[in-house]
mmCIF file of C-alpha atoms in Angstrom:
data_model
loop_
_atom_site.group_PDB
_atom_site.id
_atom_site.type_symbol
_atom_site.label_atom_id
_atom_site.label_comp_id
_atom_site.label_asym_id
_atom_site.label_seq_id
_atom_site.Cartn_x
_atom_site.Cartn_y
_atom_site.Cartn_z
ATOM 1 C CA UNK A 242 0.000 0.000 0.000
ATOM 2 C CA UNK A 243 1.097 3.461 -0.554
ATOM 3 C CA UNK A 244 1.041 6.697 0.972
ATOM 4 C CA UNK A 245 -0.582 9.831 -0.912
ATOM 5 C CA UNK A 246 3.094 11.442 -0.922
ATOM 6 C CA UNK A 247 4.212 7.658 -2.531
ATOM 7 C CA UNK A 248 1.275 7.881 -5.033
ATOM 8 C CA UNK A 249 2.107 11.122 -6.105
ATOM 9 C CA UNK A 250 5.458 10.890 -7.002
ATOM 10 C CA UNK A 251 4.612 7.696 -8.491
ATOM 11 C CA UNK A 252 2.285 9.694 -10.782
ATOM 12 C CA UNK A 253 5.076 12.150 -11.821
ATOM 13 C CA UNK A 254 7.358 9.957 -12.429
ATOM 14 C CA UNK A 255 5.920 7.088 -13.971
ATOM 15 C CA UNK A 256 4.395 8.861 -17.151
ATOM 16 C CA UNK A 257 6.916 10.717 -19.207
ATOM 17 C CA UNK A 258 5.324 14.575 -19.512
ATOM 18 C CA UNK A 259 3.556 14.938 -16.332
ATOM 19 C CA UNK A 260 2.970 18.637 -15.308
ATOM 20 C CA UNK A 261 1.170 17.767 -11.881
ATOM 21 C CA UNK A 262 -0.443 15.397 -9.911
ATOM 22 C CA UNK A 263 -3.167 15.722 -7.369
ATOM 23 C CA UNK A 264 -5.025 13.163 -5.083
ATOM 24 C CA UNK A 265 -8.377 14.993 -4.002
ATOM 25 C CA UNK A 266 -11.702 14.451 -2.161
ATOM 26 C CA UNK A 267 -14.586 15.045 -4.245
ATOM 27 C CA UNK A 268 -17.011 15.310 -1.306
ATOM 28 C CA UNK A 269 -15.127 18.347 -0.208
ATOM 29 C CA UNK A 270 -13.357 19.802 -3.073
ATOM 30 C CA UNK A 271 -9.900 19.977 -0.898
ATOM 31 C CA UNK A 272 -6.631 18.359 -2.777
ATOM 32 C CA UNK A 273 -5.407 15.710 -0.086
ATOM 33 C CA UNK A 274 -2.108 16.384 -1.494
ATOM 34 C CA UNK A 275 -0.689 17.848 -5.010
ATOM 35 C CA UNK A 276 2.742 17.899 -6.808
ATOM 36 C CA UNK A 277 4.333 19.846 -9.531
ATOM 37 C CA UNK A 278 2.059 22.384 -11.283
ATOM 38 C CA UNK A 279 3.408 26.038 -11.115
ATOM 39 C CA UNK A 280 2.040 29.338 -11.953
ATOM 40 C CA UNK A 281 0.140 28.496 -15.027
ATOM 41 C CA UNK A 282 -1.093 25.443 -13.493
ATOM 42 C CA UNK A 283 -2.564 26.207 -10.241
ATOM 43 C CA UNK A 284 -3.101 22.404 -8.873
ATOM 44 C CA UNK A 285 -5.518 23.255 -5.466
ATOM 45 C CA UNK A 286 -7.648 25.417 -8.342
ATOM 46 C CA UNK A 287 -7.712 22.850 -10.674
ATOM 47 C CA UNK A 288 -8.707 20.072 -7.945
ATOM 48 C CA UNK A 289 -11.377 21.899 -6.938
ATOM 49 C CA UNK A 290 -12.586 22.644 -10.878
ATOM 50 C CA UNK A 291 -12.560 19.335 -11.484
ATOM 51 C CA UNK A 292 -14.349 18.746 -8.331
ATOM 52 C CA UNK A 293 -17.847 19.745 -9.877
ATOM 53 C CA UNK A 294 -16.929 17.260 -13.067
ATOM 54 C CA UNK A 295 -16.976 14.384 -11.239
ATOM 55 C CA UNK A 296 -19.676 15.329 -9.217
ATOM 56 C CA UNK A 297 -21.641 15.927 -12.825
ATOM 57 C CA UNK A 298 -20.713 12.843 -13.966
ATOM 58 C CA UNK A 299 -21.881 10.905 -11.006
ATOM 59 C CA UNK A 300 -25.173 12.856 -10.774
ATOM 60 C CA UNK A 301 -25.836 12.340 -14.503
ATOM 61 C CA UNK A 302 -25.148 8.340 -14.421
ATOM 62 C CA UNK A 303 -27.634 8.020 -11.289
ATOM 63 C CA UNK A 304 -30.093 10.321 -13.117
ATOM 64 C CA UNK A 305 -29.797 7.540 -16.124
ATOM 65 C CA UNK A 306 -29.912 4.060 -13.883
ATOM 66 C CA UNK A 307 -26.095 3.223 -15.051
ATOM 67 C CA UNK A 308 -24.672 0.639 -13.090
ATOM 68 C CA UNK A 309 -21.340 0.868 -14.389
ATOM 69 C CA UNK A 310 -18.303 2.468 -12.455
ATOM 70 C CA UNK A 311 -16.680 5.419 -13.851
ATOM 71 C CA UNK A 312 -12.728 4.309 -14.427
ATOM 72 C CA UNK A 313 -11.335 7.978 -15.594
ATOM 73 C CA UNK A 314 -12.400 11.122 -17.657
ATOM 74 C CA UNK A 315 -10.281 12.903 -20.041
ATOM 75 C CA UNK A 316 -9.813 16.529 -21.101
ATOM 76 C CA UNK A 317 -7.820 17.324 -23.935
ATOM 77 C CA UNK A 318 -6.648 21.090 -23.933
ATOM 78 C CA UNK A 319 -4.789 21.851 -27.341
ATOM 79 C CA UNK A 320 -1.199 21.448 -25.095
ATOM 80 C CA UNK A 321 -2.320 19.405 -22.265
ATOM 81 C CA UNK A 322 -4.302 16.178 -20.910
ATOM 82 C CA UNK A 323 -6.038 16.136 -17.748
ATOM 83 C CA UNK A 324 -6.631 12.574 -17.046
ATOM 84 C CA UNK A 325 -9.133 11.951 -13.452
ATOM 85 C CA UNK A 326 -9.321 8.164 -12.043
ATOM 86 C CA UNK A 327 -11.932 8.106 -9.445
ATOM 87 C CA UNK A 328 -10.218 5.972 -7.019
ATOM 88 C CA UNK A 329 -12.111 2.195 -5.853
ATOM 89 C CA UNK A 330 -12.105 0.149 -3.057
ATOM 90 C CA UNK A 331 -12.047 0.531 0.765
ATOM 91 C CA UNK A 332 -10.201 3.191 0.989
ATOM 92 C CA UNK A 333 -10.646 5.254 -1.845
ATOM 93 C CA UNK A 334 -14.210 6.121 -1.920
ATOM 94 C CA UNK A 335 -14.841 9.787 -2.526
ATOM 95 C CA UNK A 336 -11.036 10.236 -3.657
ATOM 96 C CA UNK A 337 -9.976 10.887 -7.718
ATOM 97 C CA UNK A 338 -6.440 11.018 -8.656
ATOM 98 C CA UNK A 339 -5.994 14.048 -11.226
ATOM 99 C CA UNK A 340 -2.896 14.210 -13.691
ATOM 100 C CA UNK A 341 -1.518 16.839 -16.148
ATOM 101 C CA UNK A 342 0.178 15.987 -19.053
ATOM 102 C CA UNK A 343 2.213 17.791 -22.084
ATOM 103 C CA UNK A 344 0.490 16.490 -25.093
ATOM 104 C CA UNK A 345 3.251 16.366 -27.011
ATOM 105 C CA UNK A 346 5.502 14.728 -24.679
ATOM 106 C CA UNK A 347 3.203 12.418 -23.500
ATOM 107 C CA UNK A 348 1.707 8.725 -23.848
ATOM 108 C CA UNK A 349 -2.127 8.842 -22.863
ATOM 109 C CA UNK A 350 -2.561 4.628 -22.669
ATOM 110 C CA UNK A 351 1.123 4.572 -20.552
ATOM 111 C CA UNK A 352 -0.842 7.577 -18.274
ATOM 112 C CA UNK A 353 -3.861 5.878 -17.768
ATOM 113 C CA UNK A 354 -2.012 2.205 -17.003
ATOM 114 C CA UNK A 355 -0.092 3.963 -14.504
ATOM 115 C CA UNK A 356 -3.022 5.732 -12.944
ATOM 116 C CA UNK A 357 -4.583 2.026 -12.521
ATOM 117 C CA UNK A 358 -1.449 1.170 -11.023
ATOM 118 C CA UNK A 359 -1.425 4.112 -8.611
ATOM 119 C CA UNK A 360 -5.160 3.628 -7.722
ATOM 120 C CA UNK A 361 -4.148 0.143 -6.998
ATOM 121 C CA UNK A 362 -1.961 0.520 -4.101
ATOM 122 C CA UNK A 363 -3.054 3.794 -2.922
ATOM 123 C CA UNK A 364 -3.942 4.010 1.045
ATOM 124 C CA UNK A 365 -4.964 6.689 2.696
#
């Protein structure tokens, strides 16, 4: 099992092109912890943006009867990816993980097997 800390540098460094990393509470909006970003990339903002997607997304499945788990929702930006895995399992419930890629120097089916990976062993 890993830490949030472990998780996120696990995130950064396992996908070539990450920008930033974030592992945050959709019941609250608050970023349990972030990594990277920088002044164009505002991570706690961004966690909290994203926030409301997920919440959307879960609303509108329950509104339509789907049974079916949501495994990750993509963005594409004209430069970036923003890649959310809600995270599953005993732990995890409420929790997404939340990565920013470079589109040009990243692989989105590397990003997303890594994000499995992550979601895996994270504890918290």
């Amino acid at each position: 099992m890993a830490s949030v800390e472990v998780s996120l540098k696990e995130m950064m460094t396992g996908v070539e092109g990450s920008l930033g990393a974030a592992v945050v509470d959709y019941t609250s909006g608050m970023a349990l912890g972030t990594l990277g970003g920088g002044k164009d990339l505002d991570l706690t903002i961004a966690s909290a943006g994203n926030t409301d997607v997920v919440r959307a997304k879960v609303r509108t499945m329950e509104t339509l009867g789907l049974k079916s788990r949501i495994e990750d929702i993509l963005i594409t930006l004209a430069n970036q990816y923003h890649l959310i895995r809600l995270v599953t399992g005993r732990n995890g419930n409420g929790l997404f993980l939340y990565l920013v890629l470079d589109k040009d120097r990243s692989n989105l089916a590397m990003a997303r097997h890594q994000l499995k990976r992550v979601e895996e062993k994270l504890e918290v």
